[in-house]
Backbone as numpy.savetxt, mean C-alpha at the origin, in Angstrom:
# Nx Ny Nz CAx CAy CAz Cx Cy Cz
13.92 -20.17 -13.59 12.81 -19.37 -13.06 12.29 -18.42 -14.13
10.99 -18.16 -14.09 10.36 -17.36 -15.13 9.81 -16.09 -14.50
10.25 -14.94 -14.99 9.78 -13.66 -14.47 9.01 -12.95 -15.58
7.76 -12.53 -15.25 6.91 -11.85 -16.23 6.63 -12.74 -17.44
6.76 -14.08 -17.28 6.40 -15.00 -18.35 5.62 -16.14 -17.74
4.74 -16.72 -18.49 3.99 -17.87 -18.00 4.07 -18.96 -19.04
3.85 -20.19 -18.61 3.86 -21.32 -19.52 2.47 -21.48 -20.10
2.31 -21.16 -21.38 0.98 -21.15 -21.98 0.33 -22.52 -21.95
1.12 -23.58 -21.90 0.54 -24.91 -21.87 -0.22 -25.18 -20.59
0.05 -24.38 -19.54 -0.65 -24.57 -18.27 -1.95 -23.79 -18.18
-2.14 -22.82 -19.07 -3.33 -21.98 -18.95 -4.64 -22.77 -19.05
-4.83 -23.67 -20.02 -6.10 -24.39 -20.10 -6.41 -25.17 -18.83
-5.39 -25.81 -18.25 -5.63 -26.59 -17.04 -6.07 -25.71 -15.89
-5.39 -24.55 -15.76 -5.76 -23.63 -14.70 -7.14 -23.05 -14.93
-7.44 -22.71 -16.16 -8.76 -22.16 -16.48 -9.84 -23.19 -16.18
-9.58 -24.47 -16.52 -10.57 -25.51 -16.25 -10.81 -25.67 -14.76
-9.73 -25.59 -13.97 -9.88 -25.69 -12.52 -10.73 -24.55 -11.99
-10.48 -23.33 -12.50 -11.24 -22.17 -12.04 -12.72 -22.32 -12.38
-13.03 -22.83 -13.58 -14.41 -22.97 -14.00 -15.14 -24.02 -13.17
-14.47 -25.14 -12.86 -15.12 -26.17 -12.07 -15.40 -25.68 -10.67
-14.50 -24.83 -10.12 -14.72 -24.28 -8.78 -15.93 -23.39 -8.74
-16.23 -22.73 -9.87 -17.36 -21.81 -9.90 -18.71 -22.53 -9.79
-18.71 -23.86 -10.00 -19.96 -24.59 -9.96 -20.60 -24.52 -8.58
-19.79 -24.46 -7.53 -20.32 -24.37 -6.17 -19.88 -23.05 -5.54
-19.97 -21.98 -6.30 -19.32 -20.74 -5.89 -20.08 -19.98 -4.83
-19.31 -19.32 -3.95 -19.84 -18.34 -3.01 -19.26 -16.99 -3.42
-20.11 -15.96 -3.55 -19.61 -14.66 -4.01 -18.89 -13.91 -2.89
-17.73 -13.36 -3.20 -16.94 -12.57 -2.26 -16.56 -11.28 -2.96
-16.89 -10.15 -2.34 -16.61 -8.85 -2.94 -15.32 -8.29 -2.36
-14.47 -7.77 -3.26 -13.22 -7.16 -2.79 -13.39 -5.66 -2.62
-12.28 -4.94 -2.41 -12.35 -3.49 -2.14 -12.79 -2.68 -3.35
-12.72 -3.25 -4.53 -13.13 -2.54 -5.74 -14.55 -2.89 -6.15
-15.24 -3.66 -5.31 -16.61 -4.14 -5.57 -16.66 -5.24 -6.63
-15.50 -5.73 -7.05 -15.47 -6.88 -7.95 -15.81 -8.14 -7.15
-16.39 -9.12 -7.81 -16.84 -10.34 -7.14 -15.99 -11.54 -7.54
-15.49 -12.24 -6.54 -14.83 -13.53 -6.75 -15.84 -14.62 -6.41
-15.70 -15.75 -7.05 -16.58 -16.88 -6.74 -15.71 -18.07 -6.35
-15.76 -18.40 -5.06 -14.99 -19.51 -4.52 -15.93 -20.58 -4.00
-15.50 -21.83 -4.03 -16.32 -22.91 -3.52 -16.31 -22.95 -1.99
-15.34 -22.27 -1.37 -15.21 -22.21 0.08 -14.26 -21.07 0.41
-14.20 -20.62 1.68 -13.22 -19.60 2.03 -11.81 -20.01 1.62
-11.02 -19.03 1.22 -9.67 -19.31 0.71 -8.78 -19.90 1.79
-8.20 -21.05 1.50 -7.27 -21.71 2.42 -5.82 -21.49 2.02
-5.59 -21.21 0.75 -4.24 -21.00 0.22 -4.22 -19.64 -0.48
-3.54 -18.68 0.15 -3.54 -17.30 -0.34 -2.12 -16.88 -0.68
-1.96 -16.25 -1.83 -0.70 -15.59 -2.19 -0.93 -14.09 -2.05
-0.06 -13.43 -1.31 -0.18 -11.99 -1.07 0.97 -11.27 -1.76
0.63 -10.32 -2.64 1.65 -9.72 -3.50 2.08 -8.31 -3.10
1.96 -7.96 -1.83 2.55 -6.70 -1.36 2.75 -6.78 0.15
3.68 -6.00 0.70 3.85 -5.97 2.15 2.58 -5.53 2.87
1.87 -4.56 2.30 0.66 -4.05 2.94 -0.45 -5.08 3.01
-0.68 -5.80 1.91 -1.74 -6.81 1.92 -1.38 -7.96 2.86
-0.10 -8.27 2.97 0.33 -9.31 3.90 0.03 -8.91 5.33
0.37 -7.67 5.69 0.07 -7.19 7.04 -1.43 -7.21 7.30
-2.22 -6.84 6.31 -3.67 -6.80 6.49 -4.26 -8.20 6.65
-3.74 -9.16 5.91 -4.21 -10.54 6.05 -3.92 -11.08 7.45
-2.76 -10.77 7.99 -2.47 -11.18 9.36 -3.45 -10.53 10.33
-3.74 -9.25 10.15 -4.69 -8.58 11.02 -6.07 -9.22 10.95
-6.41 -9.73 9.77 -7.72 -10.36 9.57 -7.76 -11.79 10.08
-6.66 -12.28 10.64 -6.62 -13.63 11.16 -6.30 -14.68 10.12
-5.80 -14.24 8.96 -5.54 -15.16 7.86 -4.06 -15.35 7.57
-3.20 -14.99 8.51 -1.77 -15.12 8.27 -1.34 -16.54 7.97
-2.00 -17.51 8.62 -1.62 -18.91 8.39 -2.12 -19.45 7.06
-2.91 -18.66 6.34 -3.38 -19.08 5.01 -2.43 -18.61 3.90
-1.47 -17.74 4.23 -0.58 -17.18 3.21 0.51 -18.21 2.87
0.52 -18.66 1.64 1.50 -19.67 1.22 2.70 -19.04 0.52
2.59 -17.77 0.15 3.71 -17.05 -0.46 3.43 -15.56 -0.45
4.51 -14.78 -0.43 4.39 -13.33 -0.50 5.60 -12.78 -1.27
5.91 -11.50 -1.07 6.99 -10.86 -1.83 8.04 -10.28 -0.90
9.17 -9.93 -1.47 10.25 -9.30 -0.71 9.74 -8.03 -0.03
10.13 -7.82 1.23 9.71 -6.64 1.96 8.51 -6.86 2.85
7.84 -7.99 2.70 6.68 -8.30 3.54 7.18 -8.90 4.85
7.53 -8.05 5.80 8.16 -8.52 7.03 7.42 -8.08 8.28
6.16 -7.66 8.14 5.33 -7.26 9.27 4.02 -8.02 9.19
3.63 -8.70 10.30 4.35 -8.88 11.56 5.55 -9.82 11.40
6.21 -10.12 12.51 7.41 -10.95 12.43 7.14 -12.31 11.79
5.95 -12.86 12.02 5.62 -14.17 11.45 5.66 -14.15 9.93
5.47 -12.98 9.33 5.48 -12.89 7.87 6.86 -13.17 7.29
7.91 -12.99 8.09 9.27 -13.20 7.60 9.53 -14.66 7.23
8.73 -15.57 7.76 8.92 -17.00 7.52 8.21 -17.48 6.25
7.41 -16.63 5.64 6.64 -17.03 4.46 7.53 -17.02 3.23
7.46 -18.04 2.38 8.28 -18.07 1.15 8.02 -16.86 0.25
9.06 -16.40 -0.44 8.98 -15.27 -1.37 8.91 -15.79 -2.80
8.06 -15.15 -3.61 7.98 -15.54 -5.02 8.25 -14.36 -5.95
8.84 -13.29 -5.41 9.16 -12.15 -6.26 9.37 -10.89 -5.47
9.44 -9.78 -6.21 9.65 -8.48 -5.60 9.01 -7.42 -6.48
9.40 -6.17 -6.26 8.80 -5.07 -7.02 9.08 -5.16 -8.51
10.11 -5.91 -8.88 10.49 -6.00 -10.29 9.83 -7.15 -11.04
9.19 -8.05 -10.33 8.52 -9.14 -11.02 8.29 -10.35 -10.14
7.53 -11.31 -10.67 7.19 -12.53 -9.95 7.77 -13.74 -10.65
7.97 -14.79 -9.88 8.38 -16.07 -10.45 7.08 -16.85 -10.67
6.56 -16.78 -11.88 5.22 -17.30 -12.14 5.13 -18.82 -12.04
6.20 -19.53 -12.39 6.09 -20.99 -12.30 5.95 -21.45 -10.86
6.58 -20.73 -9.93 6.41 -21.05 -8.50 5.01 -20.69 -8.04
4.48 -19.57 -8.52 3.12 -19.18 -8.17 2.12 -20.24 -8.64
2.27 -20.71 -9.86 1.37 -21.73 -10.40 1.43 -23.00 -9.57
2.63 -23.40 -9.18 2.81 -24.64 -8.42 2.13 -24.59 -7.06
1.96 -23.40 -6.51 1.33 -23.25 -5.20 -0.18 -23.49 -5.22
-0.79 -23.42 -6.39 -2.23 -23.63 -6.57 -3.05 -22.80 -5.56
-2.89 -21.48 -5.60 -3.61 -20.65 -4.63 -5.11 -20.60 -4.89
-5.88 -20.51 -3.81 -7.31 -20.27 -3.93 -7.59 -18.82 -4.30
-6.70 -17.92 -3.86 -6.85 -16.50 -4.16 -5.49 -15.83 -4.14
-5.32 -14.84 -5.00 -4.12 -14.01 -5.04 -4.54 -12.60 -4.66
-4.02 -12.10 -3.55 -4.40 -10.78 -3.04 -3.37 -9.76 -3.51
-3.84 -8.75 -4.23 -2.93 -7.74 -4.79 -3.41 -6.34 -4.45
-2.46 -5.41 -4.48 -2.79 -3.99 -4.29 -3.12 -3.42 -5.66
-4.38 -3.06 -5.86 -4.88 -2.71 -7.19 -4.06 -1.61 -7.86
-3.84 -0.51 -7.17 -3.23 0.66 -7.80 -1.71 0.59 -7.90
-1.09 -0.35 -7.21 0.37 -0.37 -7.14 0.98 -1.63 -7.74
0.18 -2.42 -8.45 0.68 -3.65 -9.04 0.95 -3.45 -10.53
2.09 -3.93 -10.98 2.48 -3.83 -12.39 1.38 -4.34 -13.31
1.07 -3.57 -14.36 -0.01 -3.95 -15.27 0.25 -5.28 -15.97
1.51 -5.57 -16.29 1.84 -6.84 -16.92 1.55 -8.01 -15.98
1.85 -7.81 -14.71 1.57 -8.84 -13.72 0.07 -9.06 -13.60
-0.69 -7.97 -13.51 -2.15 -8.09 -13.42 -2.72 -8.81 -14.62
-2.23 -8.47 -15.79 -2.74 -9.10 -17.01 -2.48 -10.61 -16.98
-1.30 -11.00 -16.55 -0.98 -12.42 -16.47 -1.86 -13.14 -15.46
-2.05 -12.53 -14.30 -2.84 -13.16 -13.25 -4.30 -13.32 -13.64
-4.87 -12.25 -14.20 -6.31 -12.22 -14.47 -6.66 -12.84 -15.81
-5.99 -12.42 -16.86 -6.41 -12.80 -18.21 -5.74 -14.05 -18.76
-4.53 -14.34 -18.31 -3.82 -15.50 -18.84 -3.93 -16.71 -17.91
-3.60 -16.50 -16.65 -3.68 -17.61 -15.70 -5.08 -17.85 -15.17
-5.96 -16.85 -15.31 -7.35 -16.97 -14.85 -7.43 -17.32 -13.36
-6.55 -16.75 -12.57 -6.56 -16.98 -11.14 -7.61 -16.11 -10.46
-7.98 -16.50 -9.25 -8.91 -15.69 -8.45 -8.12 -14.54 -7.83
-8.22 -13.38 -8.43 -7.47 -12.21 -7.97 -8.39 -11.33 -7.13
-7.95 -11.06 -5.91 -8.69 -10.24 -4.96 -7.95 -8.91 -4.82
-8.65 -7.81 -5.09 -8.01 -6.49 -5.08 -8.23 -5.77 -3.75
-7.13 -5.29 -3.18 -7.18 -4.39 -2.03 -6.95 -2.98 -2.54
-7.73 -2.03 -2.04 -7.59 -0.64 -2.45 -7.80 0.27 -1.25
-6.74 0.95 -0.83 -6.79 1.85 0.32 -6.46 3.26 -0.16
-7.44 4.14 -0.10 -7.21 5.53 -0.52 -7.29 6.51 0.64
-7.86 6.07 1.75 -7.95 6.87 2.96 -7.70 5.94 4.14
-7.24 6.49 5.24 -6.99 5.67 6.42 -8.25 4.95 6.88
-9.41 5.61 6.74 -10.65 4.98 7.19 -11.06 3.79 6.33
-10.40 3.59 5.19 -10.67 2.41 4.37 -10.07 1.14 4.98
-9.07 1.28 5.83 -8.33 0.11 6.32 -9.21 -0.85 7.12
-9.99 -0.39 8.12 -10.78 -1.35 8.89 -11.75 -2.16 8.03
-12.45 -1.51 7.11 -13.40 -2.24 6.28 -12.69 -3.21 5.35
-11.51 -2.84 4.88 -10.73 -3.74 4.04 -10.33 -5.00 4.81
-9.96 -4.83 6.08 -9.63 -5.98 6.93 -10.85 -6.88 7.07
-12.02 -6.28 7.26 -13.25 -7.09 7.37 -13.48 -7.92 6.11
-13.30 -7.31 4.96 -13.53 -8.04 3.70 -12.54 -9.19 3.55
-11.30 -8.97 3.96 -10.32 -10.06 3.89 -10.72 -11.20 4.82
-11.36 -10.87 5.93 -11.87 -11.90 6.83 -12.93 -12.76 6.17
-13.76 -12.14 5.34 -14.76 -12.90 4.59 -14.07 -13.82 3.58
-13.06 -13.28 2.90 -12.32 -14.08 1.92 -11.75 -15.34 2.56
-11.18 -15.20 3.75 -10.47 -16.31 4.39 -11.34 -17.09 5.37
-12.57 -16.66 5.60 -13.41 -17.34 6.57 -13.00 -17.07 8.00
-12.42 -15.90 8.24 -11.95 -15.52 9.59 -12.63 -14.23 10.04
-13.91 -14.12 9.76 -14.62 -12.86 9.98 -14.63 -12.41 11.44
-14.71 -13.34 12.38 -14.76 -12.95 13.79 -13.48 -12.22 14.19
-12.34 -12.79 13.83 -11.05 -12.15 14.13 -10.91 -10.83 13.39
-11.30 -10.83 12.12 -11.17 -9.61 11.31 -12.04 -8.50 11.86
-13.25 -8.82 12.31 -14.14 -7.79 12.83 -13.59 -7.20 14.12
-13.02 -8.04 14.99 -12.40 -7.53 16.22 -11.24 -6.59 15.89
-10.42 -6.98 14.92 -9.29 -6.13 14.52 -9.79 -4.82 13.94
-10.84 -4.89 13.13 -11.38 -3.68 12.51 -11.93 -2.71 13.55
-12.59 -3.24 14.56 -13.13 -2.38 15.63 -12.00 -1.68 16.38
-10.91 -2.40 16.62 -9.76 -1.78 17.28 -9.17 -0.66 16.43
-9.07 -0.91 15.13 -8.54 0.11 14.22 -9.46 1.33 14.16
-10.76 1.10 14.17 -11.71 2.22 14.15 -11.60 3.05 15.43
-11.35 2.39 16.55 -11.15 3.12 17.80 -9.88 3.97 17.74
-8.83 3.44 17.13 -7.59 4.21 16.97 -7.82 5.41 16.04
-8.55 5.19 14.98 -8.85 6.28 14.04 -9.61 7.41 14.71
-10.48 7.05 15.65 -11.31 8.06 16.32 -10.47 9.05 17.12
-9.24 8.69 17.45 -8.37 9.58 18.22 -7.46 10.44 17.34
-7.54 10.25 16.03 -6.71 11.03 15.12 -7.45 12.29 14.67
-6.71 13.32 14.26 -7.37 14.50 13.69 -8.17 14.10 12.46
-9.28 14.79 12.23 -10.10 14.53 11.05 -9.81 15.56 9.97
-10.09 15.19 8.73 -9.91 16.13 7.62 -10.81 17.34 7.80
-12.05 17.10 8.25 -12.99 18.20 8.43 -12.52 19.15 9.53
-12.00 18.58 10.62 -11.52 19.41 11.71 -10.33 20.26 11.31
-9.43 19.68 10.55 -8.26 20.42 10.07 -8.69 21.55 9.14
-9.69 21.29 8.31 -10.16 22.31 7.36 -10.69 23.54 8.07
-11.23 23.35 9.27 -11.79 24.47 10.04 -10.74 25.18 10.89
-9.56 24.58 10.99 -8.52 25.12 11.85 -7.93 26.41 11.29
-7.46 27.26 12.21 -6.82 28.51 11.80 -5.32 28.34 11.59
-4.81 27.12 11.83 -3.37 26.90 11.67 -2.96 27.01 10.20
-1.77 27.53 9.99 -1.25 27.63 8.63 -0.95 26.24 8.09
-1.48 25.89 6.92 -1.16 24.58 6.35 0.30 24.53 5.90
0.89 23.36 5.96 2.27 23.14 5.56 2.28 22.36 4.25
2.92 22.91 3.23 3.02 22.22 1.94 4.10 21.14 2.03
3.68 19.89 1.86 4.55 18.74 2.10 4.82 17.99 0.79
6.11 17.76 0.53 6.50 16.89 -0.58 7.07 15.62 0.01
6.42 14.49 -0.27 6.89 13.20 0.22 7.66 12.52 -0.91
8.92 12.20 -0.65 9.81 11.70 -1.69 10.16 10.22 -1.45
9.68 9.36 -2.35 10.04 7.94 -2.30 11.43 7.71 -2.88
11.69 8.35 -4.02 12.98 8.25 -4.71 13.36 9.63 -5.22
14.67 9.84 -5.42 15.09 11.14 -5.93 15.38 11.11 -7.43
15.50 9.91 -8.02 15.75 9.84 -9.46 15.22 8.51 -10.01
14.02 8.55 -10.62 13.16 9.71 -10.80 12.48 10.11 -9.50
11.84 11.27 -9.52 11.18 11.79 -8.33 9.80 11.16 -8.17
9.74 10.14 -7.34 8.46 9.51 -7.01 7.88 10.18 -5.77
6.57 10.45 -5.80 5.92 11.05 -4.64 4.55 10.41 -4.45
3.71 11.02 -3.63 2.35 10.50 -3.41 1.34 11.44 -4.06
0.37 10.85 -4.73 -0.76 11.61 -5.26 -1.91 11.57 -4.27
-3.11 11.77 -4.78 -4.26 11.88 -3.89 -4.77 10.53 -3.41
-4.47 9.45 -4.11 -5.05 8.14 -3.79 -4.12 7.32 -2.89
-3.90 7.77 -1.67 -3.03 7.01 -0.78 -3.29 7.38 0.67
-3.00 6.41 1.55 -3.13 6.66 2.98 -2.15 7.73 3.43
-0.98 7.81 2.80 -0.01 8.84 3.16 -0.56 10.23 2.90
-1.18 10.44 1.75 -1.76 11.74 1.44 -2.85 12.09 2.44
-3.67 11.11 2.80 -4.72 11.34 3.79 -4.12 11.72 5.13
-3.06 11.02 5.54 -2.43 11.32 6.82 -1.83 12.73 6.83
-1.21 13.12 5.73 -0.65 14.47 5.63 -1.74 15.52 5.84
-2.89 15.31 5.22 -4.00 16.25 5.36 -4.52 16.28 6.79
-4.67 15.11 7.40 -5.14 15.05 8.79 -4.19 15.77 9.74
-2.91 15.82 9.39 -1.91 16.46 10.24 -1.79 17.97 9.97
-2.66 18.49 9.14 -2.60 19.92 8.85 -1.62 20.27 7.75
-1.23 19.29 6.97 -0.38 19.54 5.82 -1.18 19.56 4.53
-0.54 20.02 3.47 -1.12 19.94 2.13 -0.18 19.09 1.28
-0.64 17.93 0.88 0.16 17.10 0.00 0.41 17.86 -1.29
1.67 18.05 -1.63 2.04 18.94 -2.74 1.45 18.49 -4.07
1.20 17.18 -4.21 0.67 16.66 -5.48 -0.68 15.98 -5.28
-1.49 16.58 -4.44 -2.83 16.04 -4.21 -3.74 16.24 -5.42
-3.30 17.02 -6.37 -4.09 17.24 -7.59 -3.88 16.12 -8.61
-3.00 15.17 -8.31 -2.78 14.04 -9.22 -3.52 12.82 -8.68
-4.46 12.31 -9.47 -5.30 11.20 -9.04 -4.61 9.86 -9.33
-3.49 9.66 -8.65 -2.71 8.43 -8.81 -1.91 8.26 -7.53
-1.76 7.04 -7.02 -1.13 6.89 -5.71 0.34 7.24 -5.65
1.11 6.96 -6.73 2.55 7.19 -6.68 3.06 7.73 -8.02
2.83 9.01 -8.30 3.26 9.58 -9.58 4.74 9.94 -9.60
5.28 10.05 -10.81 6.61 10.61 -11.03 6.44 12.06 -11.42
7.21 12.96 -10.80 7.05 14.39 -11.07 8.37 14.97 -11.56
8.28 16.14 -12.18 9.46 16.82 -12.71 10.04 17.77 -11.67
11.37 17.82 -11.61 12.04 18.68 -10.63 11.66 20.14 -10.83
11.56 20.57 -12.07 11.20 21.97 -12.36 9.84 22.30 -11.77
8.88 21.39 -11.91 7.55 21.63 -11.36 7.57 21.60 -9.84
8.37 20.71 -9.28 8.49 20.63 -7.83 9.02 21.94 -7.25
10.06 22.49 -7.87 10.60 23.77 -7.40 9.56 24.87 -7.47
8.78 24.86 -8.53 7.74 25.88 -8.70 6.70 25.79 -7.59
6.39 24.57 -7.16 5.39 24.39 -6.10 5.95 24.75 -4.73
7.28 24.72 -4.59 7.99 25.29 -3.44 7.50 24.76 -2.08
7.79 23.50 -1.76 7.30 22.92 -0.50 7.94 23.52 0.74
7.17 23.51 1.84 7.70 23.91 3.15 8.50 22.78 3.78
8.11 21.55 3.48 8.70 20.38 4.12 8.89 19.28 3.07
10.08 18.69 3.05 10.34 17.54 2.20 10.64 16.35 3.10
9.78 15.34 3.04 9.98 14.11 3.80 10.61 13.08 2.88
11.76 12.57 3.28 12.52 11.64 2.44 12.35 10.22 2.97
11.66 9.39 2.21 11.40 8.01 2.62 12.65 7.17 2.37
13.57 7.27 3.31 14.87 6.61 3.13 15.56 6.48 4.48
16.46 5.50 4.62 17.27 5.41 5.83 18.21 6.60 5.92
18.77 6.87 7.11 19.57 8.09 7.32 20.69 8.33 6.32
21.45 7.29 5.95 22.58 7.49 5.03 22.09 7.94 3.66
21.07 7.26 3.14 20.52 7.65 1.84 19.91 9.04 1.91
19.20 9.34 2.99 18.59 10.65 3.15 19.65 11.75 3.17
20.80 11.47 3.77 21.88 12.47 3.80 22.38 12.75 2.38
22.49 11.72 1.57 22.92 11.90 0.18 21.90 12.74 -0.59
20.63 12.45 -0.38 19.59 13.24 -1.05 19.64 14.69 -0.59
19.85 14.90 0.70 19.89 16.26 1.26 21.04 17.05 0.65
22.17 16.40 0.46 23.33 17.07 -0.14 23.04 17.50 -1.58
22.28 16.69 -2.30 21.95 17.06 -3.68 20.97 18.23 -3.74
20.19 18.39 -2.68 19.25 19.51 -2.63 19.91 20.81 -2.16
21.04 20.72 -1.50 21.65 21.87 -0.82 21.78 23.13 -1.68
22.11 23.05 -2.97 22.27 24.29 -3.76 20.96 25.04 -4.01
19.82 24.40 -3.81 18.55 25.01 -4.22 17.90 25.75 -3.05
18.57 26.80 -2.63 18.11 27.56 -1.47 16.88 28.41 -1.75
16.45 28.47 -3.01 15.21 29.18 -3.32 13.98 28.33 -2.99
14.19 27.08 -2.63 13.10 26.21 -2.17 12.99 26.37 -0.65
11.78 26.65 -0.17 11.60 26.94 1.25 12.10 25.82 2.16
11.83 24.59 1.78 12.26 23.46 2.62 13.78 23.41 2.76
14.49 23.80 1.72 15.95 23.82 1.76 16.43 24.99 2.60
15.88 26.16 2.33 16.30 27.36 3.05 16.07 27.24 4.55
14.99 26.56 4.94 14.62 26.45 6.35 15.05 25.13 6.99
15.89 24.39 6.29 16.40 23.11 6.78 15.28 22.15 7.15
14.34 22.04 6.26 13.21 21.14 6.48 13.21 19.99 5.46
14.38 19.44 5.21 14.51 18.17 4.49 14.72 17.10 5.55
13.71 16.30 5.79 13.69 15.42 6.95 13.65 13.96 6.51
14.56 13.15 7.06 14.54 11.71 6.80 13.29 11.11 7.43
12.62 10.25 6.67 11.41 9.59 7.17 11.53 8.09 6.87
12.29 7.36 7.68 12.50 5.93 7.42 11.32 5.04 7.81
10.36 5.59 8.54 9.19 4.82 8.98 8.41 4.32 7.76
8.25 3.01 7.65 7.59 2.42 6.49 6.10 2.12 6.71
5.57 2.44 7.86 4.19 2.03 8.15 3.18 2.69 7.22
3.29 3.98 7.00 2.36 4.65 6.09 2.66 4.31 4.63
3.91 4.05 4.33 4.27 3.65 2.97 3.68 2.28 2.65
3.74 1.39 3.62 3.22 0.02 3.45 1.69 0.03 3.35
1.05 0.97 4.05 -0.41 1.14 4.03 -1.16 -0.06 4.59
-0.57 -0.71 5.60 -1.27 -1.74 6.33 -1.92 -1.14 7.57
-2.46 -1.97 8.47 -3.11 -1.46 9.68 -2.22 -0.58 10.55
-0.91 -0.86 10.58 -0.01 -0.07 11.43 0.17 1.36 10.92
-0.33 1.66 9.73 -0.28 3.04 9.22 -0.97 4.00 10.17
-2.04 3.54 10.80 -2.80 4.39 11.71 -1.93 4.81 12.90
-1.10 3.88 13.40 -0.22 4.19 14.53 0.86 5.20 14.17
1.16 5.31 12.89 2.26 6.18 12.45 1.86 7.65 12.35
0.58 7.93 12.38 0.11 9.30 12.11 0.57 10.31 13.16
0.49 10.04 14.46 0.92 11.05 15.44 2.35 11.54 15.23
3.28 10.64 14.91 4.67 11.05 14.68 4.78 11.91 13.43
4.02 11.56 12.40 4.00 12.38 11.19 3.49 13.78 11.50
2.47 13.87 12.33 1.92 15.18 12.70 2.96 16.04 13.42
3.81 15.41 14.23 4.86 16.17 14.92 5.84 16.77 13.92
6.20 16.01 12.90 7.13 16.52 11.89 6.51 17.69 11.13
5.25 17.58 10.80 4.58 18.66 10.06 4.42 19.89 10.95
4.09 19.68 12.22 3.99 20.82 13.14 5.34 21.51 13.30
6.42 20.73 13.29 7.75 21.30 13.41 8.11 22.20 12.25
7.61 21.87 11.07 7.88 22.70 9.89 7.03 23.96 9.88
5.97 23.97 10.65 5.08 25.13 10.70 5.67 26.24 11.56
6.49 25.90 12.52 7.02 26.90 13.46 8.07 27.78 12.80
């Protein structure tokens, strides 16, 4: 198996296939406004993140997914799809053998080496998903419906998501509120310290819930931050994206730092819910519970 490597002898053949397909091309725009040219709606799709897999199912294109990655287990039907890699890399020879019409990737969270191989070396049809706010999700689902030729299903799903969004707090409404904002540090890992920047559905949800994402000044979805800087910013609430046992270990490592408000006030909270982390359609359903946690830290 080949990880982060491709067989250069296959590139010309793949490039030739891509060029011949463009002869009868239909333009399809992705979330970044880039245009793909396919001869027909994509019938064979490779999805390279759990979030894009969930979104493709919502768009009615779950049966078009021929491969995905480890962790793509929502909805349940996704568990049956073959895996061709994980966060550490892809098995490119298996990807090539699948002959996908389109490869759907998360633009901001995909390894640059992987992107370079997909776009510049293999010359595959790469479709970018980009979600920076919760309200981006319905329109992204609609676009995936165009990609797969399932627009009717995708539009129905998008309308349902928009109705759910309408019941959530808005950023504008929170800005006018007299409630004290809660400074929130969302922790993906403790070594190194991964958190959320401004370009993510999680950051948007925190704001809608009356929180202040501690690193909203960083224009990147998942930055690494320094512990010294984190202490200086002094969060009210630390949400630990981990199962209970791991979260307990992280909490123990924080225990000596009682000069941090979240530690002093016992506001280091396990947050095992992956819906907002995954950033698929179910992220919208996760917001009310997040708001309860943030409200609890305000009291």
